[in-house]
Coordinates of C-alpha atoms in Angstrom, one line a residue:
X19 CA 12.9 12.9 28.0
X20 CA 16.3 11.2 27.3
X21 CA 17.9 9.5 24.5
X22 CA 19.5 6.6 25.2
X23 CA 23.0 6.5 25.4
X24 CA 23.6 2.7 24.6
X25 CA 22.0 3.1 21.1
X26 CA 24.0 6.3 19.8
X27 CA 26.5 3.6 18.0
X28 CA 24.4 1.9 16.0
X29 CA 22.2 4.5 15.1
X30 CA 25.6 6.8 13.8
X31 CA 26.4 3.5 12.0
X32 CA 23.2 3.1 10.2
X33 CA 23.2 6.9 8.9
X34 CA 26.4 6.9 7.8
X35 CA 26.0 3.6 6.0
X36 CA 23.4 5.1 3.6
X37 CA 25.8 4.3 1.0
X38 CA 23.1 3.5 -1.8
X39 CA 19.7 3.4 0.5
X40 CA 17.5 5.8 2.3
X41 CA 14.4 5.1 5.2
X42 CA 10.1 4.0 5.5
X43 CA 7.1 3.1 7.4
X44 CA 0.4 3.8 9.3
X45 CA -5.6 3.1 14.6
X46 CA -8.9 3.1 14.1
X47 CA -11.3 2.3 16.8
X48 CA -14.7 1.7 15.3
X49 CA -18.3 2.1 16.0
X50 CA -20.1 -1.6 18.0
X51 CA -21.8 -3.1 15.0
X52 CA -22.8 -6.9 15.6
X53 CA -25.4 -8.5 13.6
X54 CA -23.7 -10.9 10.8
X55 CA -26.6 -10.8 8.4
X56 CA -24.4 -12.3 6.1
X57 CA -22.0 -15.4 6.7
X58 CA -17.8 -15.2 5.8
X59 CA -19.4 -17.9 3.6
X60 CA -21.3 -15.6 1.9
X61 CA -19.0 -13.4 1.8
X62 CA -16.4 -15.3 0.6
X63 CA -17.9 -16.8 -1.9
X64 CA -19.7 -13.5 -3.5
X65 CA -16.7 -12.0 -4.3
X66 CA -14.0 -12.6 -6.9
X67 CA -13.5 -15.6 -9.2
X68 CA -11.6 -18.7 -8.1
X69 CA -8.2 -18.3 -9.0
X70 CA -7.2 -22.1 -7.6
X71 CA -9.4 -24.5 -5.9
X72 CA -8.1 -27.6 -4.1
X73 CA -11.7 -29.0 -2.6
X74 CA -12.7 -32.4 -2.0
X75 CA -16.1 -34.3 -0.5
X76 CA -14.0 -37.5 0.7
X77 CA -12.7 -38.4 4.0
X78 CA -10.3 -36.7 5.7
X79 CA -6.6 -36.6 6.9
X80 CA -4.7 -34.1 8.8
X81 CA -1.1 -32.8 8.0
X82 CA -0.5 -32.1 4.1
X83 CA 2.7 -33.2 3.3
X84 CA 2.8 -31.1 -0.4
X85 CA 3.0 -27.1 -0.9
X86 CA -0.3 -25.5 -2.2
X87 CA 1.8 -24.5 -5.6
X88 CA -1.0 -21.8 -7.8
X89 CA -0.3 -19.4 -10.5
X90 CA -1.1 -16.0 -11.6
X91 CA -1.5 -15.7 -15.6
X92 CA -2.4 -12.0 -15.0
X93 CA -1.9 -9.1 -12.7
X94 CA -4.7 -10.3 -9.8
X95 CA -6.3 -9.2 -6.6
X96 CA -6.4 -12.3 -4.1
X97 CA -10.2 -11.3 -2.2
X98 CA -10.4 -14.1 -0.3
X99 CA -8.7 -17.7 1.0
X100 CA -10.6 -20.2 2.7
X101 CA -8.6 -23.1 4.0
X102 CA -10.4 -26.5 5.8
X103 CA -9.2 -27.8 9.4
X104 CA -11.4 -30.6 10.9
X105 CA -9.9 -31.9 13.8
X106 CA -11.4 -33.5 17.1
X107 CA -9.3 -31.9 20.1
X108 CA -10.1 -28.4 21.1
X109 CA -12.5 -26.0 18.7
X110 CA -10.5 -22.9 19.7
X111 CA -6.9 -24.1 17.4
X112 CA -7.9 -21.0 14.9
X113 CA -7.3 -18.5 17.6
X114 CA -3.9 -16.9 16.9
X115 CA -3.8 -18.8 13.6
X116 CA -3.1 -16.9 10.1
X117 CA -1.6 -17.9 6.4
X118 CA 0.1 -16.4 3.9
X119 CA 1.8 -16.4 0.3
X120 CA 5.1 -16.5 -0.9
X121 CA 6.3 -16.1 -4.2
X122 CA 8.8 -18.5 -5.8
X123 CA 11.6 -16.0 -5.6
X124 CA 10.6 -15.8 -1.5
X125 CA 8.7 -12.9 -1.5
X126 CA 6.2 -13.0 1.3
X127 CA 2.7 -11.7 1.5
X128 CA 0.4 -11.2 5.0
X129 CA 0.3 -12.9 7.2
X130 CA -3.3 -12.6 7.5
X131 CA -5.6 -13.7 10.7
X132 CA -7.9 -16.3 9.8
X133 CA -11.2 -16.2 11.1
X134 CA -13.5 -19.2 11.6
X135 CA -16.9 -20.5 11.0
X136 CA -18.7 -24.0 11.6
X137 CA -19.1 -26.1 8.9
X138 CA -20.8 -29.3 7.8
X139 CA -23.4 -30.9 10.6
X140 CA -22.8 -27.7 12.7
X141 CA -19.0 -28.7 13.4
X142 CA -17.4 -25.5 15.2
X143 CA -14.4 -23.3 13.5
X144 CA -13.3 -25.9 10.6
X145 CA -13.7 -23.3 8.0
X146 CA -11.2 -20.5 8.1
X147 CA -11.5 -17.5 5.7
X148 CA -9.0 -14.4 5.1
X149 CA -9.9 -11.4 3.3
X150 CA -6.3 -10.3 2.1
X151 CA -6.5 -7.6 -1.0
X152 CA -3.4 -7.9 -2.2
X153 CA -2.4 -7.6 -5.8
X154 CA -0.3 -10.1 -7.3
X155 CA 1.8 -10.1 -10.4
X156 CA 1.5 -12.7 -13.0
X157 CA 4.2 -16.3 -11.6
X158 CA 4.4 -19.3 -9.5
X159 CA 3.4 -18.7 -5.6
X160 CA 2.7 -20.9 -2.3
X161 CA 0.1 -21.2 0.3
X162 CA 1.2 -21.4 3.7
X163 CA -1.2 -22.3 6.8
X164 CA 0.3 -21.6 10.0
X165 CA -1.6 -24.9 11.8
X166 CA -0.6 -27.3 9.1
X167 CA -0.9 -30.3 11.5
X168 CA -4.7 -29.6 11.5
X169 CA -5.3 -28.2 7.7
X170 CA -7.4 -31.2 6.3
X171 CA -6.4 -33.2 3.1
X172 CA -8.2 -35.9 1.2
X173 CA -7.0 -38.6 -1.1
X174 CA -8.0 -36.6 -4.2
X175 CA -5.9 -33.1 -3.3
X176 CA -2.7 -34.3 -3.9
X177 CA -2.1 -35.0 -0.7
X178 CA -2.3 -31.3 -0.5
X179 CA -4.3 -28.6 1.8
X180 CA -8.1 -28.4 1.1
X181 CA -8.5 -24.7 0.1
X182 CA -10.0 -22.2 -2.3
X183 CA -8.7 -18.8 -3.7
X184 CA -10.7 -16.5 -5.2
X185 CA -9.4 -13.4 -6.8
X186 CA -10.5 -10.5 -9.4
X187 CA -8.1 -10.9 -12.5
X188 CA -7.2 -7.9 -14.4
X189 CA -7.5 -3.7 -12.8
X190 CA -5.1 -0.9 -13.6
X191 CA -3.1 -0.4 -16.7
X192 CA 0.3 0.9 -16.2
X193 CA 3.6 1.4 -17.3
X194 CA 7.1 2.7 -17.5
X195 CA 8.3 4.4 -14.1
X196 CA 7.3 8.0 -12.8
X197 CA 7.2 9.6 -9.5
X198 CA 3.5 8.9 -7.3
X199 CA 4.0 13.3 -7.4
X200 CA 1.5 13.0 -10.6
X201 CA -1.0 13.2 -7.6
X202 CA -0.1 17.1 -7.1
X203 CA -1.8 17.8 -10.8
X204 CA -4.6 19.2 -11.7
X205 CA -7.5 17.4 -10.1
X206 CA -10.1 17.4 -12.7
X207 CA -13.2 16.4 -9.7
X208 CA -15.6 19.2 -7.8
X209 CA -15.6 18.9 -4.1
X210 CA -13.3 16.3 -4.4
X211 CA -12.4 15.6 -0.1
X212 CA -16.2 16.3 0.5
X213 CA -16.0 19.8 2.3
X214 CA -19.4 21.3 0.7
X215 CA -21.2 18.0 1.5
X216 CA -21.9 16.1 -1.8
X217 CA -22.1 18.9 -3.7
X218 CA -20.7 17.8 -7.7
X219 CA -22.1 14.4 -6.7
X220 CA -24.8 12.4 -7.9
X221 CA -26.6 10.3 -5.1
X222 CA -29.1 8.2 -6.8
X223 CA -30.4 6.4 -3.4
X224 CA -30.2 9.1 -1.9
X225 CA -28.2 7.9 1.2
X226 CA -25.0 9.3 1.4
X227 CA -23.7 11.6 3.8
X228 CA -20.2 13.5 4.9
X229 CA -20.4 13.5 8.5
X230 CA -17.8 11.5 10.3
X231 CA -19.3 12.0 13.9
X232 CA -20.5 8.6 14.3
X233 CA -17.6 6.8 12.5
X234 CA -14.6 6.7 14.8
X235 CA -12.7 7.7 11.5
X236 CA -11.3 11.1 10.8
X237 CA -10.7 12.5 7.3
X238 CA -7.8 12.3 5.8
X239 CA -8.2 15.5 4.2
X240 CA -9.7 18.2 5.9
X241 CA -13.1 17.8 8.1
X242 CA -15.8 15.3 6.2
X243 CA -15.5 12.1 4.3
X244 CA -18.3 10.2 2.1
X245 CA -19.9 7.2 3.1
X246 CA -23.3 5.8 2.8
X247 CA -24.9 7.1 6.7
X248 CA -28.8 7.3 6.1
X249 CA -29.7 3.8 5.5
X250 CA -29.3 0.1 4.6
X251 CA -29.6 -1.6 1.2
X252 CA -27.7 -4.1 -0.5
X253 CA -25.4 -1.6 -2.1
X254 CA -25.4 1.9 -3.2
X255 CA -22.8 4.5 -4.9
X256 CA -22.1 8.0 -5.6
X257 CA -20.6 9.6 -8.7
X258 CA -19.2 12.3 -10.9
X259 CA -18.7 12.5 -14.8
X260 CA -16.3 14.8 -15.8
X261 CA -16.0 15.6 -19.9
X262 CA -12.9 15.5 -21.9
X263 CA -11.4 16.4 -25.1
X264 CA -10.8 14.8 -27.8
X265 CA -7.4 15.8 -27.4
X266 CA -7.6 13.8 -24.3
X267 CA -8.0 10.3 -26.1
X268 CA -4.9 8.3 -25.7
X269 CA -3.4 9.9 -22.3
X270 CA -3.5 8.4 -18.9
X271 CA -6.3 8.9 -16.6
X272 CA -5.1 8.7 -13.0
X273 CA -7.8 7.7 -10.2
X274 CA -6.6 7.8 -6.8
X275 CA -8.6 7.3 -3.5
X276 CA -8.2 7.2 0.2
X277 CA -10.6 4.5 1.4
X278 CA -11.7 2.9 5.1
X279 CA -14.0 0.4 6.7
X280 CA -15.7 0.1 9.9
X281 CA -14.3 -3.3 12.1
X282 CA -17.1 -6.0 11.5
X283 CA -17.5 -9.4 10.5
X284 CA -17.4 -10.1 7.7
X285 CA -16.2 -6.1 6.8
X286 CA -17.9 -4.3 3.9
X287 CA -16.9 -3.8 0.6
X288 CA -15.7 0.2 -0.9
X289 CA -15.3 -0.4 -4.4
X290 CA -13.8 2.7 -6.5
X291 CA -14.3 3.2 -10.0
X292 CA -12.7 4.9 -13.4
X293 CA -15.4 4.4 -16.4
X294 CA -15.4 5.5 -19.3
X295 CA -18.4 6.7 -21.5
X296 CA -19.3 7.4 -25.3
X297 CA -21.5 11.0 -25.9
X298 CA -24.0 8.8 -25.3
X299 CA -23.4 7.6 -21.8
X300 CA -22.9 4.2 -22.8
X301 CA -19.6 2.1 -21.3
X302 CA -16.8 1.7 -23.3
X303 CA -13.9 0.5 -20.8
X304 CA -14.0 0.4 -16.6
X305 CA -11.5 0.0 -14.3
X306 CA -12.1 -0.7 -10.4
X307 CA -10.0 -1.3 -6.9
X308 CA -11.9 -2.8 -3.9
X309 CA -10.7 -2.7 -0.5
X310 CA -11.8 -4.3 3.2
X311 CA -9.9 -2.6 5.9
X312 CA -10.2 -0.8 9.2
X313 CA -7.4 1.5 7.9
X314 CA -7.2 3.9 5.2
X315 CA -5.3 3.2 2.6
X316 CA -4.7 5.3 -0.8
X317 CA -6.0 3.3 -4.0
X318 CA -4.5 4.2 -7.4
X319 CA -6.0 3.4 -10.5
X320 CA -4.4 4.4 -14.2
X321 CA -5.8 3.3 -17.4
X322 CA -5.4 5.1 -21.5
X323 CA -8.4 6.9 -22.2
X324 CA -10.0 4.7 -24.9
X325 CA -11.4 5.8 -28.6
X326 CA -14.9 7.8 -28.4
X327 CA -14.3 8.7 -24.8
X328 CA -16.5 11.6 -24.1
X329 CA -16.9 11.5 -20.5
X330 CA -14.9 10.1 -17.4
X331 CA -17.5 9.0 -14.6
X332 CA -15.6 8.9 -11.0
X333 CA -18.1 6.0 -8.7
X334 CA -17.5 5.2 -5.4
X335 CA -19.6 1.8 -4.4
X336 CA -20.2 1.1 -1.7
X337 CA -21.7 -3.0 -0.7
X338 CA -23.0 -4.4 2.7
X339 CA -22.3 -7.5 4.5
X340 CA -23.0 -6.7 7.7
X341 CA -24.9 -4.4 9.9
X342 CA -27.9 -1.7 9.8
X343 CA -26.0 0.6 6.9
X344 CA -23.0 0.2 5.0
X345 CA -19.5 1.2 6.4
X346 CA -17.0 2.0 3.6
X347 CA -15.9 5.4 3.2
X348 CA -14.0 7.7 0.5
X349 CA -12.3 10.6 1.1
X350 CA -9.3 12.7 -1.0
X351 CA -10.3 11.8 -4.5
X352 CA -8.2 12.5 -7.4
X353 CA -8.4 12.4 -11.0
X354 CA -6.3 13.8 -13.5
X355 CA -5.7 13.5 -17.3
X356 CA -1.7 13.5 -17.8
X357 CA 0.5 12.7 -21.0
X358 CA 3.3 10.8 -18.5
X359 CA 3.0 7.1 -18.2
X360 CA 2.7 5.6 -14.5
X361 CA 4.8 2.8 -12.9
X362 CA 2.6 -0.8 -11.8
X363 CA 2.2 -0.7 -7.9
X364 CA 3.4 -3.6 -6.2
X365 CA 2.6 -4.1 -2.6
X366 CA 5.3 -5.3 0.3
X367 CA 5.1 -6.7 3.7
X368 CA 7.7 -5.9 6.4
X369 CA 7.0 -6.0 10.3
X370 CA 3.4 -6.9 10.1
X371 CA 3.0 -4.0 7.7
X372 CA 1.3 -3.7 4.3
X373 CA 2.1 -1.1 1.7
X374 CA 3.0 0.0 -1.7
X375 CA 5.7 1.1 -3.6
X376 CA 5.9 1.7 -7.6
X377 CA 6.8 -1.8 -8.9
X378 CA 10.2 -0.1 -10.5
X379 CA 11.8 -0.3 -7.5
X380 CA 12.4 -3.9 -7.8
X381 CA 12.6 -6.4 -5.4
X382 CA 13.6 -5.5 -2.1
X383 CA 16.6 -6.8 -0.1
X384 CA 15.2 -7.4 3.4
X385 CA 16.9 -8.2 6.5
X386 CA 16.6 -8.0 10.5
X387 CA 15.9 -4.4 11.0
X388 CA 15.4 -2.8 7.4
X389 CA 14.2 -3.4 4.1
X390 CA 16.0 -1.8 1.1
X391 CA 14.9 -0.9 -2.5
X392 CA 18.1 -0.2 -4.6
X393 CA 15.9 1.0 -7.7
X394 CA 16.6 -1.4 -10.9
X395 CA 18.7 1.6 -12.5
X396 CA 20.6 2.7 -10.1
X397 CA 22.1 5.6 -12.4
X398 CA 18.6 8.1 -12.0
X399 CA 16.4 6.4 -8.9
X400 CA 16.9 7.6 -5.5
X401 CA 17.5 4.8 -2.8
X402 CA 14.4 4.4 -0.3
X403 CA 15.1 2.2 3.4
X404 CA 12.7 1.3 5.8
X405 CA 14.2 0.7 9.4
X406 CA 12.9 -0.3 12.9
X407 CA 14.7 0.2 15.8
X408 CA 13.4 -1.2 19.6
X409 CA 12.4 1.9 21.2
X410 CA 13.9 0.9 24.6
X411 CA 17.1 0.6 22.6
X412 CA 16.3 4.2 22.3
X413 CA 14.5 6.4 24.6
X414 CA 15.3 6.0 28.4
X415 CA 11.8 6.8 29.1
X416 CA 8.6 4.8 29.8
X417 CA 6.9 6.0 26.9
X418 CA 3.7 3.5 26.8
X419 CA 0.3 5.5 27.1
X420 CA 1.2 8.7 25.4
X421 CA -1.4 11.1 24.3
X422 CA -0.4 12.2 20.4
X423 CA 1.2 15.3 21.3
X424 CA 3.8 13.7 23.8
X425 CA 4.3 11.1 21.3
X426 CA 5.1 14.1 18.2
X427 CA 7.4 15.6 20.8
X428 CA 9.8 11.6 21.2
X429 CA 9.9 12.0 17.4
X430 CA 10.8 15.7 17.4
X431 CA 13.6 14.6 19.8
X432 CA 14.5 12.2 18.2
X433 CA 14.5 14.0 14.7
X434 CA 16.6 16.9 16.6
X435 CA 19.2 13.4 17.3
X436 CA 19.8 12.5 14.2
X437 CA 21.1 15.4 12.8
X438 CA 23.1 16.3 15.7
X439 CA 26.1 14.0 14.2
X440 CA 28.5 15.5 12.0
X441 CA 26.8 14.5 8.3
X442 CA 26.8 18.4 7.6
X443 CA 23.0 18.4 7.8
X444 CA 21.1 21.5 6.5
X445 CA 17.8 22.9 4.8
X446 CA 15.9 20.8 7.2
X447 CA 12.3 21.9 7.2
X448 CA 10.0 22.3 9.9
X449 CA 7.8 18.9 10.5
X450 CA 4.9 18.4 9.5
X451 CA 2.6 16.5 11.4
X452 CA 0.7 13.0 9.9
X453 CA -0.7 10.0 10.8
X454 CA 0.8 6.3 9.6
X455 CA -0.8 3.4 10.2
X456 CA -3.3 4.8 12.8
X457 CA -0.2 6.7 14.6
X458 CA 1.1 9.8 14.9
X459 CA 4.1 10.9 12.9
X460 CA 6.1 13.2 11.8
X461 CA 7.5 13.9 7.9
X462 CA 10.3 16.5 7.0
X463 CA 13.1 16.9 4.5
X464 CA 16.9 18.2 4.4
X465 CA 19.8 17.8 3.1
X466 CA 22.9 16.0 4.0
X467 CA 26.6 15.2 2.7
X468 CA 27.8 11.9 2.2
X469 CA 28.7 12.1 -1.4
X470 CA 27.7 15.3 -2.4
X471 CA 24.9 17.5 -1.7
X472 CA 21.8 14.3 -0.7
X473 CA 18.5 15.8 -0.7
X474 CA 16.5 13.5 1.3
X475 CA 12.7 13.0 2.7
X476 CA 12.0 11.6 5.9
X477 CA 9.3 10.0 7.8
X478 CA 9.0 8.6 11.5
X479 CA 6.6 6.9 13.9
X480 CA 6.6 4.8 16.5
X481 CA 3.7 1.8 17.6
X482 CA 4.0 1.0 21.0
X483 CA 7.5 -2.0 20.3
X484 CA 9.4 0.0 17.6
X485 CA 10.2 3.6 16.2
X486 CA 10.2 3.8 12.3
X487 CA 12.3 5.5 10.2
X488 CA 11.6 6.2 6.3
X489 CA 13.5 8.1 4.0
X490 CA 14.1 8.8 0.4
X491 CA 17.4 9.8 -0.6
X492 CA 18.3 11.7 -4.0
X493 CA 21.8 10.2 -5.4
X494 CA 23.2 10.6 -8.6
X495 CA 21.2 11.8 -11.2
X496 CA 17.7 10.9 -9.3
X497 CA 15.1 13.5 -10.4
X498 CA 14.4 15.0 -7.0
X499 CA 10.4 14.7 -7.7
X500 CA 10.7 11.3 -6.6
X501 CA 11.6 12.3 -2.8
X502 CA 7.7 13.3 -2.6
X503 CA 6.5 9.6 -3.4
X504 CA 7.5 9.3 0.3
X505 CA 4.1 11.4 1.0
X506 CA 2.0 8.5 -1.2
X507 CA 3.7 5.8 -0.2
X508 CA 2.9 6.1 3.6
X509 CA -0.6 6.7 3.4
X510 CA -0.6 3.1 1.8
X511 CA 0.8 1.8 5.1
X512 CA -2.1 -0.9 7.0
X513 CA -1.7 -3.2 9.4

């Protein structure tokens, strides 16, 4: 196992060019489900609201010459885009094809894969459907189609694309900027990662289990996970009410989730919950996250306890579109009751890779090989950098086809590289290892000079093109609570 020579330059270069940033970065294979019992159709159109709709029964054309232009009056989940191509050559032009938003300042979102279904008079693949989840902040953004020469148009869009977006307005409350570490509290839930079964749970249907054997998934913490494995029905959920005080009324309550699908089309539905009862059961306020993914990824919701709160119900819902039982599964639930105030989440794209950081950050300035967050203040936030790097520019090895434990032991190498140039490194821990994005990885922290004394947090992976770097460095007066947001923030990493 050799480093390679050739990239020892650059690398130096990049670490000791930290000047104001630091570094970032998440496989499932899943169990053969086939029956589509319910269309992408159906599915599209059963969930969300529509947020902009551009349809038309006329005649077609191909080859909009004007942007798809919508806005967002309110912090919004986009759930699904459908976008119309009718064209006569081949059937197969939505293989390989994807779309995705930009905001007007150029932020982009996705791309997402579309997939396709016949439409009107059994015409194949014309109707293309994403399932994105992404949150967007209230402003001005674009819809891009990657086969614009076949997305359809009539005289009555504005000469625009035919499409639909449907989203779910509204979802967590938040404000002011905190570290993710809130997540180490107290957590207020029994059984919360599912270890005694479902014991502290109620199971109404009774059809919920905690054995991942026939999954594909692991847990993310510890052995078992919930998920809905003795049966089908439309939908079904699980819960927990936990009581408050009265002293409680007016504080945040912090939900936080890690949630995964199985691969199928059209993919059901985990929806998580944070409700809010009177002393006699009935709802005052709810809150709720929904995600449609392969991978897990960590959901976060925060909302002020309400007036006559009495109780705090944690529900995990779970809805089928597809297959013999229902395939979304919870593990690692958190909630908490804390006095701080919490930071909006907004989510980023960099590399074909999805993920969240606390809104605070600002935008980020994104270029070739890295993606930077500066922090709007830069007098207390630590800096955090995500980098890629080819990985022939930096192993000498053939390193496809390597079982998880050779793969820890190219990062460990690697890790043992950095560190090996003169940036008075010290305090570095032992790693510990994780999984990002379906691969493994490993996390660690030290401390360096480049100033002063930096106390940083790293993370690194590699898929099987690039090696990932992610680190959070404390500089300034950064409160050094925020290097563990680098713990949250890549378990939010999909693909």
């Amino acid at each position: 196992m050799e480093l390679n020579n050739r990239f020892f330059k650059r690398a130096a270069s990049l670490l000791l060019c930290l000047t104001t940033t630091g570094m970032m970065l998440f496989s499932f294979t899943a169990r053969a489900e086939s029956p589509d019992e319910m269309t992408l159709g159906d599915q599209f159109y059963g969930t969300g609201e529509v947020i902009y709709d551009n349809t038309s029964i006329a005649g077609v054309y191909s080859g909009p010459a004007e942007d798809v232009v919508f806005e967002i009056e309110e912090t919004t989940t986009i759930t699904g885009i459908w976008t119309y191509h009718w064209y006569r050559e081949s059937i197969d032009e939505w293989e390989g094809a994807y779309v995705w938003i930009e905001s007007e300042d150029g932020y982009v979102y996705g791309p997402w894969d579309v997939q396709a279904e016949e439409g009107q008079g059994g015409r194949e693949n014309v109707n293309w459907y994403v399932f994105p989840y992404v949150t967007l902040e209230p402003g001005t953004y674009y819809l891009y189609d990657s086969n614009l020469s076949t997305w359809s148009y009539a005289y009555d869009t504005d000469n625009k694309g035919i499409c639909m977006i449907r989203g779910i307005s509204g979802g967590t409350e938040t404000n002011n900027n905190t570290s993710l570490s809130f997540l180490d509290g107290e957590n207020l839930l029994t059984n919360p990662s599912f270890e005694k079964g479902l014991k502290g749970w109620e199971d109404p249907d009774e059809l919920w289990g905690t054995d991942p054997d026939t999954t594909d998934h692991e847990a993310t913490d510890g052995e078992c996970f919930a998920w809905p494995s003795e049966g089908a029905s439309e939908d079904t959920y699980i819960y927990q009410d936990v009581d408050i005080d009265s002293d409680d009324i007016g504080k945040t309550a912090v939900l936080s989730a890690m949630i995964a699908n199985f691969d199928q089309t059209p993919i059901d539905l985990a929806r998580l919950e944070l409700i809010f009862l009177d002393s006699k059961g009935k709802e005052i306020e709810s809150y709720y996250q929904e995600h449609q993914d392969i991978e897990w990824g960590r959901h976060t919701i925060t909302a002020t306890i309400p007036k006559k709160t009495a109780t705090i119900r944690v529900q995990l819902h779970a809805i089928r579109y597809a297959g013999s039982i229902i395939d979304a599964y919870f593990d690692d639930i958190f909630l908490g009751v804390t006095d701080e105030e919490f930071a909006d989440i907004a989510s980023y794209t960099f590399n074909g890779y999805t993920f969240d950081i606390p809104a605070y950050w600002g935008e980020a300035d994104v270029y070739e090989d890295g993606i930077y967050f500066y922090g709007e203040d830069e007098d207390d936030l630590p800096a955090v950098f995500i980098s890629i790097m080819n990985i022939e520019d930096i192993f000498d090895d053939e390193i496809y086809g390597l079982t998880d434990e050779e793969a820890i032991e190219y990062l460990e190498s690697y890790k043992e590289w950095v560190f090996s140039y003169d940036i008075d490194a010290r305090n570095i821990t032992d790693s510990e290892e994780i999984t990002i994005a379906g691969y493994p990885a490993i996390i660690y922290s030290a401390t360096i000079t480049l100033y002063e004394d930096d106390d940083i947090r790293m993370a690194i992976f590699m898929d099987n093109e690039y090696i990932y770097e992610l680190m959070i460095m404390e500089y300034e007066d950064s409160d050094p609570s925020y290097l563990m947001d680098l713990d949250y923030i890549a378990a939010s990493f999909s693909k």
